[in-house]
Amino acid sequence: MWSGVNACRTARAVSLCLRRGTVIAKHSVPNECQSTFFLNNTSAARLNTKCLYSAAAENAKDKTGKKATRSFLVATGAAVVAGLVAGFSHFQKAEMVAKPSSPGESNDILERCRSFMAMPVTDIKVLQEHKNDIKTKMELMVMETQAEVCRALAEVDGCDFIVDRWERKEGGGGISCVLQNGNVFEKAGVNVSVVFGYLTEEAAKQMQSRGKSFKTKDGKLPFCAMGVSSVIHPKNPHVPTIHFNYRLFEIEEADGNKQWWFGGGTDLTPSYLNEEDVVHFHKTLKEACDKHDTKLYPKFKKWCDKYFFISHRGECRGVGGIFFDDVDSPSREDVFEFVKSCAKAVVPCYIPIVKKHVDDVFTPEEKHWQQLRRGRYVEFNLVYDRGTKFGLATPGSRTESILMSLPLTARWEYMHEPDRNSREGKMLDILRHPRDWLH
């Protein structure tokens, strides 16, 4: 691993004394604080810390034997941004209050929250009172997924995530965790959102176009939506980009009837094909699906290839994975357990691939190709992606979090077409003709 990683870890260790009792990337409330304090979730302010980074140069040889200088951001400390804030707020402050000791008191949910990147969007007391509700289970699951993925990515990269808590005045909020300009990842974002309110006419039309029918009252449709979404863009063109999203949606109709459904998926977008990596990725997802029904993986694999198709280019965004939406049977609990299994598969399907290629050398030409493929990624997300469209059509939506999926850098060239026999040309052929990777 590059020396910048060690420098980053050293700086974090020095600054740890500044973070005692705070909830930041890769750290929960210290053990010595857990018996005395808990985060007061009723406060409008939260405490988060932002790692400040300074540039560090790193020399590495590329395939031509020449030395190329890489600049990395190295942690130099932690800054606490304090103050009461309202609406969309950044790096918010939290109060630490004494926790009364009560023999026999059960705080299972609170204990789970200690490992999260931040406290949940919903008040802890509300979660405790409705601990058996599927919405509570889903919110806790997406918070756990966010923490697990962030810890795994930060361990590989050597730098922490910025934890950005935000609120939506129309109802709800979220936690965006972003690692930008790291040692391994150019941009890695893992976002949790829990929002509620009324569907806009545009959002309702999107759902109706998928065959949904709702009974409205005065044109209003109360909704609740929650989920975890992530896109990871590595620096090295030999490390693929990954996207995953798992969500629950609930609509209350005029007669009180509630319609619900789950959606989500995980997919891989490499710049260069490594069949062993793609097989590992698909095999891991298949194993997660097979725990529930052996028919699910082939069905959702085909759906993924179809969904992530860039029709104006005539090619897929990547090498697929699984994708599903509007799943509302056999029961909430059954579908939730399936979604949980898929979310648990994210780290094992991706992190081994990152570790395998993180130190691969690459040429400027390979980096150039990666930038062109990222251009395709941007095109899909802005033109076709349902989540992006729904988010931008929702009043009070967090634009920064919605567009977190876009890479820092991308490239478009007029009439670019690689040689058919080149590795780039072969990759493009795969994207134009999706394959079954497991048979």
Short mmCIF file of C-alpha atoms in Angstrom, two decimals:
data_model
loop_
_atom_site.label_atom_id
_atom_site.label_comp_id
_atom_site.label_asym_id
_atom_site.label_seq_id
_atom_site.Cartn_x
_atom_site.Cartn_y
_atom_site.Cartn_z
CA MET A 1 0.00 0.00 0.00
CA TRP A 2 1.23 3.54 -0.68
CA SER A 3 2.95 5.46 2.07
CA GLY A 4 0.13 8.04 1.96
CA VAL A 5 -2.11 5.43 3.60
CA ASN A 6 0.21 5.04 6.57
CA ALA A 7 0.51 8.80 6.93
CA CYS A 8 -3.26 9.11 6.93
CA ARG A 9 -3.61 6.42 9.59
CA THR A 10 -0.91 8.03 11.75
CA ALA A 11 -2.67 11.40 11.60
CA ARG A 12 -5.96 9.79 12.53
CA ALA A 13 -4.37 8.10 15.52
CA VAL A 14 -2.93 11.42 16.75
CA SER A 15 -6.30 13.13 16.37
CA LEU A 16 -8.28 10.36 18.06
CA CYS A 17 -8.10 12.17 21.40
CA LEU A 18 -10.13 14.98 19.82
CA ARG A 19 -12.87 12.59 18.82
CA ARG A 20 -13.74 10.87 22.09
CA GLY A 21 -17.46 10.45 22.32
CA THR A 22 -18.17 11.49 18.73
CA VAL A 23 -19.71 9.48 15.95
CA ILE A 24 -17.42 9.60 12.92
CA ALA A 25 -16.39 7.32 10.12
CA LYS A 26 -14.94 4.02 11.34
CA HIS A 27 -15.47 4.94 15.02
CA SER A 28 -18.42 4.39 17.32
CA VAL A 29 -18.86 5.86 20.78
CA PRO A 30 -15.82 4.69 22.79
CA ASN A 31 -16.40 1.89 25.28
CA GLU A 32 -15.63 4.06 28.26
CA CYS A 33 -18.41 6.45 27.21
CA GLN A 34 -21.05 3.84 26.53
CA SER A 35 -21.96 3.19 30.16
CA THR A 36 -22.31 6.89 30.97
CA PHE A 37 -23.49 8.72 27.87
CA PHE A 38 -25.74 8.38 24.91
CA LEU A 39 -26.43 10.69 22.00
CA ASN A 40 -29.49 12.84 22.56
CA ASN A 41 -31.36 12.29 19.31
CA THR A 42 -34.08 14.79 20.28
CA SER A 43 -31.63 17.62 19.85
CA ALA A 44 -31.71 19.37 16.48
CA ALA A 45 -27.92 19.49 16.48
CA ARG A 46 -25.43 16.69 15.92
CA LEU A 47 -21.72 16.34 16.44
CA ASN A 48 -19.70 15.17 13.47
CA THR A 49 -16.07 15.62 12.64
CA LYS A 50 -14.50 16.29 9.32
CA CYS A 51 -11.04 15.04 8.56
CA LEU A 52 -8.92 17.86 7.17
CA TYR A 53 -6.57 16.76 4.47
CA SER A 54 -3.34 18.12 3.10
CA ALA A 55 -1.59 17.09 -0.09
CA ALA A 56 1.14 14.47 -0.05
CA ALA A 57 3.14 13.37 -3.05
CA GLU A 58 3.68 9.74 -3.88
CA ASN A 59 5.94 8.26 -6.52
CA ALA A 60 4.89 5.12 -8.35
CA LYS A 61 6.07 3.50 -11.56
CA ASP A 62 3.70 3.01 -14.45
CA LYS A 63 4.00 0.34 -17.14
CA THR A 64 6.45 2.43 -19.16
CA GLY A 65 8.91 2.42 -16.26
CA LYS A 66 8.61 6.18 -15.78
CA LYS A 67 7.83 7.63 -12.40
CA ALA A 68 4.49 9.31 -12.05
CA THR A 69 3.69 11.57 -9.13
CA ARG A 70 0.40 10.96 -7.39
CA SER A 71 -1.01 13.47 -4.97
CA PHE A 72 -3.09 12.19 -2.16
CA LEU A 73 -5.01 13.80 0.63
CA VAL A 74 -3.61 12.90 4.02
CA ALA A 75 -5.45 13.45 7.24
CA THR A 76 -3.92 16.09 9.46
CA GLY A 77 -6.52 16.39 12.14
CA ALA A 78 -10.20 16.63 12.98
CA ALA A 79 -12.29 19.76 13.16
CA VAL A 80 -15.49 20.08 15.13
CA VAL A 81 -18.07 22.35 13.57
CA ALA A 82 -20.49 23.42 16.27
CA GLY A 83 -23.76 25.31 16.41
CA LEU A 84 -27.45 24.78 16.14
CA VAL A 85 -28.62 24.56 12.55
CA ALA A 86 -31.90 24.02 10.75
CA GLY A 87 -32.93 22.62 7.36
CA PHE A 88 -30.09 21.17 5.31
CA SER A 89 -27.13 21.34 7.64
CA HIS A 90 -23.56 20.14 7.52
CA PHE A 91 -21.40 18.53 10.21
CA GLN A 92 -23.90 19.13 12.94
CA LYS A 93 -23.40 19.14 16.68
CA ALA A 94 -24.79 16.62 19.15
CA GLU A 95 -25.29 16.82 22.86
CA MET A 96 -23.91 14.12 25.12
CA VAL A 97 -26.22 13.65 28.06
CA ALA A 98 -26.02 11.47 31.11
CA LYS A 99 -27.76 8.15 30.68
CA PRO A 100 -29.74 7.15 33.74
CA SER A 101 -28.97 3.63 34.85
CA SER A 102 -32.07 1.50 35.13
CA PRO A 103 -31.71 -2.18 36.06
CA GLY A 104 -33.21 -4.45 33.45
CA GLU A 105 -33.62 -1.61 30.96
CA SER A 106 -33.46 -2.91 27.38
CA ASN A 107 -31.60 -0.77 24.86
CA ASP A 108 -31.08 -3.21 22.01
CA ILE A 109 -31.77 -0.59 19.35
CA LEU A 110 -29.56 1.97 21.06
CA GLU A 111 -26.72 -0.54 21.26
CA ARG A 112 -27.04 -1.24 17.53
CA CYS A 113 -26.93 2.48 16.85
CA ARG A 114 -23.53 2.84 18.50
CA SER A 115 -21.87 1.19 15.52
CA PHE A 116 -23.57 3.44 12.95
CA MET A 117 -21.90 6.36 11.17
CA ALA A 118 -24.44 8.65 12.90
CA MET A 119 -27.63 8.27 14.86
CA PRO A 120 -30.68 7.23 12.79
CA VAL A 121 -32.89 9.79 11.09
CA THR A 122 -35.90 8.71 13.13
CA ASP A 123 -35.89 9.51 16.84
CA ILE A 124 -34.59 6.61 18.95
CA LYS A 125 -37.69 6.66 21.16
CA VAL A 126 -39.92 6.25 18.11
CA LEU A 127 -37.81 3.33 16.89
CA GLN A 128 -37.96 1.71 20.33
CA GLU A 129 -41.74 2.10 20.50
CA HIS A 130 -42.19 0.57 17.04
CA LYS A 131 -39.31 -1.90 17.06
CA ASN A 132 -41.35 -4.62 15.34
CA ASP A 133 -42.53 -2.34 12.53
CA ILE A 134 -41.00 -3.15 9.15
CA LYS A 135 -40.04 0.52 8.66
CA THR A 136 -38.00 0.43 11.88
CA LYS A 137 -36.29 -2.78 10.80
CA MET A 138 -35.53 -1.30 7.38
CA GLU A 139 -34.11 1.94 8.76
CA LEU A 140 -31.81 0.07 11.14
CA MET A 141 -30.76 -2.28 8.33
CA VAL A 142 -29.81 0.52 5.95
CA MET A 143 -27.89 2.28 8.73
CA GLU A 144 -25.97 -0.94 9.45
CA THR A 145 -25.26 -1.43 5.76
CA GLN A 146 -23.92 2.10 5.48
CA ALA A 147 -21.59 1.56 8.44
CA GLU A 148 -20.36 -1.85 7.24
CA VAL A 149 -19.57 -0.59 3.73
CA CYS A 150 -17.92 2.63 4.96
CA ARG A 151 -15.70 0.74 7.39
CA ALA A 152 -14.63 -1.73 4.70
CA LEU A 153 -13.87 1.03 2.19
CA ALA A 154 -12.04 3.19 4.73
CA GLU A 155 -9.87 0.24 5.76
CA VAL A 156 -8.76 -0.22 2.16
CA ASP A 157 -8.30 3.48 1.45
CA GLY A 158 -6.72 4.54 4.74
CA CYS A 159 -8.79 7.71 5.09
CA ASP A 160 -12.09 8.39 6.82
CA PHE A 161 -15.45 9.40 5.46
CA ILE A 162 -17.00 12.79 6.00
CA VAL A 163 -20.34 12.25 7.74
CA ASP A 164 -22.92 14.82 6.66
CA ARG A 165 -26.30 14.79 8.37
CA TRP A 166 -29.12 16.65 6.62
CA GLU A 167 -32.77 17.37 7.24
CA ARG A 168 -35.71 17.84 4.90
CA LYS A 169 -38.22 20.45 6.00
CA GLU A 170 -41.06 18.56 4.30
CA GLY A 171 -40.28 15.52 6.45
CA GLY A 172 -37.35 13.25 7.24
CA GLY A 173 -33.72 13.56 6.29
CA GLY A 174 -30.61 11.49 5.81
CA ILE A 175 -26.93 10.84 6.40
CA SER A 176 -24.47 11.17 3.53
CA CYS A 177 -21.03 9.62 3.99
CA VAL A 178 -18.46 10.70 1.42
CA LEU A 179 -14.79 9.91 0.91
CA GLN A 180 -13.37 12.13 -1.81
CA ASN A 181 -9.85 12.30 -3.25
CA GLY A 182 -8.67 9.41 -1.12
CA ASN A 183 -5.72 7.11 -1.73
CA VAL A 184 -7.73 4.41 -3.50
CA PHE A 185 -11.10 6.00 -4.20
CA GLU A 186 -11.57 9.13 -6.21
CA LYS A 187 -15.11 9.40 -4.85
CA ALA A 188 -16.99 7.00 -2.61
CA GLY A 189 -20.44 7.87 -1.34
CA VAL A 190 -22.83 5.89 0.84
CA ASN A 191 -26.11 7.65 1.48
CA VAL A 192 -29.03 6.84 3.79
CA SER A 193 -32.33 8.66 3.42
CA VAL A 194 -35.60 8.40 5.34
CA VAL A 195 -38.16 10.81 3.92
CA PHE A 196 -41.92 11.26 4.06
CA GLY A 197 -44.57 13.71 2.95
CA TYR A 198 -46.75 13.94 -0.16
CA LEU A 199 -45.92 12.64 -3.61
CA THR A 200 -45.66 15.21 -6.35
CA GLU A 201 -47.79 14.79 -9.44
CA GLU A 202 -44.66 14.04 -11.48
CA ALA A 203 -43.51 11.33 -9.06
CA ALA A 204 -46.99 9.78 -9.04
CA LYS A 205 -47.01 9.69 -12.85
CA GLN A 206 -43.65 7.86 -12.82
CA MET A 207 -45.15 5.16 -10.62
CA GLN A 208 -48.36 4.97 -12.62
CA SER A 209 -46.28 4.41 -15.75
CA ARG A 210 -45.06 1.20 -14.05
CA GLY A 211 -48.65 0.00 -13.60
CA LYS A 212 -49.37 1.38 -10.13
CA SER A 213 -52.81 2.76 -9.31
CA PHE A 214 -53.61 4.91 -6.28
CA LYS A 215 -56.75 6.39 -4.70
CA THR A 216 -55.98 10.01 -3.90
CA LYS A 217 -57.71 12.56 -1.72
CA ASP A 218 -57.63 16.11 -3.08
CA GLY A 219 -54.82 14.95 -5.32
CA LYS A 220 -52.55 14.14 -2.37
CA LEU A 221 -50.73 10.88 -1.68
CA PRO A 222 -48.87 10.50 1.63
CA PHE A 223 -45.67 8.48 1.21
CA CYS A 224 -42.71 7.20 3.17
CA ALA A 225 -39.47 6.09 1.54
CA MET A 226 -36.20 4.90 3.00
CA GLY A 227 -33.10 3.27 1.67
CA VAL A 228 -29.35 3.10 1.32
CA SER A 229 -27.61 3.92 -1.95
CA SER A 230 -23.97 4.01 -2.93
CA VAL A 231 -21.62 4.51 -5.84
CA ILE A 232 -17.87 3.90 -5.51
CA HIS A 233 -15.53 5.35 -8.14
CA PRO A 234 -11.90 4.11 -7.72
CA LYS A 235 -8.84 5.90 -9.05
CA ASN A 236 -7.26 2.84 -10.63
CA PRO A 237 -8.91 1.89 -13.96
CA HIS A 238 -8.35 -1.79 -13.12
CA VAL A 239 -10.62 -1.50 -10.06
CA PRO A 240 -14.29 -1.49 -11.14
CA THR A 241 -16.98 0.93 -10.04
CA ILE A 242 -19.81 -0.53 -7.95
CA HIS A 243 -23.34 0.72 -7.33
CA PHE A 244 -25.91 -0.62 -4.90
CA ASN A 245 -29.28 0.56 -3.67
CA TYR A 246 -31.87 -1.04 -1.38
CA ARG A 247 -35.12 0.72 -0.53
CA LEU A 248 -38.64 0.45 0.89
CA PHE A 249 -41.53 2.57 -0.36
CA GLU A 250 -44.96 2.95 1.22
CA ILE A 251 -48.02 4.87 -0.05
CA GLU A 252 -51.17 5.56 1.97
CA GLU A 253 -54.29 5.85 -0.16
CA ALA A 254 -57.38 7.96 0.53
CA ASP A 255 -59.24 5.00 2.08
CA GLY A 256 -56.35 4.25 4.46
CA ASN A 257 -55.09 1.29 2.47
CA LYS A 258 -51.28 1.12 2.33
CA GLN A 259 -49.36 -0.07 -0.69
CA TRP A 260 -45.73 -1.06 -0.13
CA TRP A 261 -42.88 -2.46 -2.15
CA PHE A 262 -39.15 -3.04 -2.02
CA GLY A 263 -36.58 -2.35 -4.71
CA GLY A 264 -32.85 -2.38 -5.18
CA GLY A 265 -29.86 -4.18 -6.56
CA THR A 266 -26.09 -4.28 -6.89
CA ASP A 267 -24.17 -3.93 -10.15
CA LEU A 268 -20.56 -3.72 -11.33
CA THR A 269 -19.03 -1.39 -13.92
CA PRO A 270 -15.44 -2.25 -14.87
CA SER A 271 -13.39 -0.30 -17.39
CA TYR A 272 -11.42 -3.46 -18.23
CA LEU A 273 -12.75 -7.00 -18.16
CA ASN A 274 -11.39 -9.49 -15.67
CA GLU A 275 -13.63 -12.54 -15.99
CA GLU A 276 -12.53 -13.99 -12.67
CA ASP A 277 -13.67 -10.82 -10.91
CA VAL A 278 -17.03 -10.73 -12.68
CA VAL A 279 -17.69 -14.40 -11.91
CA HIS A 280 -16.87 -13.82 -8.22
CA PHE A 281 -19.19 -10.81 -8.15
CA HIS A 282 -22.14 -12.63 -9.72
CA LYS A 283 -21.54 -15.82 -7.74
CA THR A 284 -21.67 -13.91 -4.44
CA LEU A 285 -24.93 -12.23 -5.40
CA LYS A 286 -26.39 -15.54 -6.57
CA GLU A 287 -25.58 -17.15 -3.23
CA ALA A 288 -27.41 -14.34 -1.44
CA CYS A 289 -30.46 -14.79 -3.68
CA ASP A 290 -30.44 -18.59 -3.48
CA LYS A 291 -30.92 -18.47 0.30
CA HIS A 292 -34.47 -17.39 -0.45
CA ASP A 293 -35.37 -18.78 -3.88
CA THR A 294 -33.16 -20.18 -6.64
CA LYS A 295 -35.36 -18.48 -9.23
CA LEU A 296 -34.51 -14.98 -8.00
CA TYR A 297 -30.94 -14.58 -9.29
CA PRO A 298 -31.61 -15.46 -12.96
CA LYS A 299 -34.73 -13.29 -12.94
CA PHE A 300 -33.07 -10.27 -11.34
CA LYS A 301 -29.87 -10.70 -13.36
CA LYS A 302 -31.84 -10.33 -16.60
CA TRP A 303 -33.73 -7.39 -15.12
CA CYS A 304 -30.41 -5.74 -14.26
CA ASP A 305 -29.07 -6.09 -17.81
CA LYS A 306 -32.29 -4.60 -19.15
CA TYR A 307 -32.51 -1.75 -16.63
CA PHE A 308 -28.92 -0.55 -16.93
CA PHE A 309 -29.06 -0.37 -20.73
CA ILE A 310 -28.11 2.96 -22.27
CA SER A 311 -30.49 2.84 -25.20
CA HIS A 312 -29.12 5.89 -27.02
CA ARG A 313 -25.68 4.19 -27.03
CA GLY A 314 -26.87 0.63 -27.58
CA GLU A 315 -24.81 -0.70 -24.69
CA CYS A 316 -25.09 -1.66 -21.02
CA ARG A 317 -23.57 0.52 -18.34
CA GLY A 318 -21.57 -2.38 -16.94
CA VAL A 319 -21.46 -6.16 -16.53
CA GLY A 320 -24.65 -6.28 -14.49
CA GLY A 321 -25.53 -7.90 -11.21
CA ILE A 322 -29.05 -7.94 -9.84
CA PHE A 323 -31.88 -5.41 -9.98
CA PHE A 324 -35.52 -5.53 -8.87
CA ASP A 325 -38.34 -3.10 -8.16
CA ASP A 326 -41.99 -3.10 -7.05
CA VAL A 327 -41.51 -6.40 -5.18
CA ASP A 328 -44.47 -6.81 -2.79
CA SER A 329 -44.82 -10.56 -2.26
CA PRO A 330 -44.92 -13.02 -0.63
CA SER A 331 -44.89 -10.86 2.54
CA ARG A 332 -43.14 -7.80 3.95
CA GLU A 333 -41.02 -9.91 6.26
CA ASP A 334 -40.01 -12.33 3.51
CA VAL A 335 -39.03 -9.59 1.09
CA PHE A 336 -37.22 -7.67 3.84
CA GLU A 337 -35.13 -10.72 4.71
CA PHE A 338 -34.23 -11.12 1.04
CA VAL A 339 -33.23 -7.46 0.77
CA LYS A 340 -31.14 -7.80 3.93
CA SER A 341 -29.26 -10.78 2.46
CA CYS A 342 -28.50 -8.81 -0.71
CA ALA A 343 -27.24 -5.84 1.29
CA LYS A 344 -25.01 -8.14 3.35
CA ALA A 345 -23.44 -9.40 0.11
CA VAL A 346 -22.10 -5.98 -0.93
CA VAL A 347 -18.82 -6.11 1.00
CA PRO A 348 -17.86 -9.72 0.12
CA CYS A 349 -18.76 -9.31 -3.57
CA TYR A 350 -16.66 -6.13 -4.02
CA ILE A 351 -13.89 -5.60 -1.47
CA PRO A 352 -11.85 -8.70 -2.53
CA ILE A 353 -11.79 -7.30 -6.09
CA VAL A 354 -10.56 -3.92 -4.83
CA LYS A 355 -7.78 -5.50 -2.77
CA LYS A 356 -6.75 -7.65 -5.71
CA HIS A 357 -6.21 -4.72 -8.09
CA VAL A 358 -5.54 -1.73 -5.86
CA ASP A 359 -1.80 -1.75 -6.62
CA ASP A 360 -2.07 -2.62 -10.33
CA VAL A 361 0.00 -0.28 -12.46
CA PHE A 362 -1.76 1.50 -15.31
CA THR A 363 -0.93 3.67 -18.27
CA PRO A 364 -2.27 7.13 -19.19
CA GLU A 365 -4.13 5.45 -22.06
CA GLU A 366 -5.93 3.16 -19.62
CA LYS A 367 -6.86 6.12 -17.43
CA HIS A 368 -8.16 7.87 -20.55
CA TRP A 369 -10.45 4.91 -21.31
CA GLN A 370 -11.73 4.91 -17.74
CA GLN A 371 -12.73 8.57 -18.14
CA LEU A 372 -14.66 7.79 -21.32
CA ARG A 373 -16.54 4.95 -19.61
CA ARG A 374 -17.39 7.27 -16.74
CA GLY A 375 -19.00 9.55 -19.28
CA ARG A 376 -21.39 6.71 -20.08
CA TYR A 377 -22.05 6.32 -16.35
CA VAL A 378 -23.07 9.97 -16.11
CA GLU A 379 -25.34 9.65 -19.14
CA PHE A 380 -27.27 6.75 -17.64
CA ASN A 381 -27.68 8.34 -14.22
CA LEU A 382 -28.96 11.65 -15.53
CA VAL A 383 -31.14 10.35 -18.37
CA TYR A 384 -32.58 7.01 -17.20
CA ASP A 385 -32.08 6.30 -13.51
CA ARG A 386 -35.39 6.11 -11.61
CA GLY A 387 -33.88 7.09 -8.27
CA THR A 388 -32.27 10.22 -9.68
CA LYS A 389 -35.48 11.24 -11.43
CA PHE A 390 -37.63 10.62 -8.35
CA GLY A 391 -35.22 12.44 -6.07
CA LEU A 392 -34.97 15.53 -8.22
CA ALA A 393 -38.78 15.58 -8.62
CA THR A 394 -39.37 15.46 -4.86
CA PRO A 395 -39.77 18.83 -3.06
CA GLY A 396 -37.00 19.51 -0.56
CA SER A 397 -34.79 16.80 -2.01
CA ARG A 398 -31.08 16.85 -1.21
CA THR A 399 -29.47 17.53 -4.59
CA GLU A 400 -25.93 16.99 -3.30
CA SER A 401 -26.84 13.53 -2.04
CA ILE A 402 -28.79 12.60 -5.17
CA LEU A 403 -25.89 13.57 -7.45
CA MET A 404 -23.35 11.95 -5.14
CA SER A 405 -23.33 9.07 -7.63
CA LEU A 406 -21.56 11.11 -10.29
CA PRO A 407 -17.77 10.77 -10.59
CA LEU A 408 -15.41 13.66 -9.96
CA THR A 409 -14.04 13.39 -13.49
CA ALA A 410 -15.39 12.07 -16.81
CA ARG A 411 -14.71 12.55 -20.49
CA TRP A 412 -16.57 12.77 -23.79
CA GLU A 413 -14.93 12.60 -27.19
CA TYR A 414 -16.61 13.01 -30.55
CA MET A 415 -17.08 9.70 -32.42
CA HIS A 416 -14.68 7.73 -30.23
CA GLU A 417 -14.55 4.04 -31.19
CA PRO A 418 -11.77 1.72 -29.94
CA ASP A 419 -10.11 -0.90 -32.12
CA ARG A 420 -12.27 -4.04 -32.13
CA ASN A 421 -9.32 -6.28 -31.19
CA SER A 422 -8.08 -4.07 -28.36
CA ARG A 423 -8.98 -4.71 -24.71
CA GLU A 424 -11.17 -1.61 -24.87
CA GLY A 425 -12.92 -2.93 -27.99
CA LYS A 426 -13.53 -6.32 -26.37
CA MET A 427 -14.93 -4.61 -23.28
CA LEU A 428 -17.30 -2.62 -25.45
CA ASP A 429 -18.44 -5.81 -27.21
CA ILE A 430 -19.32 -7.35 -23.82
CA LEU A 431 -21.35 -4.26 -22.92
CA ARG A 432 -23.25 -4.52 -26.19
CA HIS A 433 -23.92 -8.24 -25.73
CA PRO A 434 -24.61 -9.12 -22.04
CA ARG A 435 -23.42 -12.55 -20.95
CA ASP A 436 -24.41 -15.23 -18.49
CA TRP A 437 -21.34 -15.26 -16.24
CA LEU A 438 -22.09 -18.39 -14.25
CA HIS A 439 -22.89 -20.96 -16.95
#
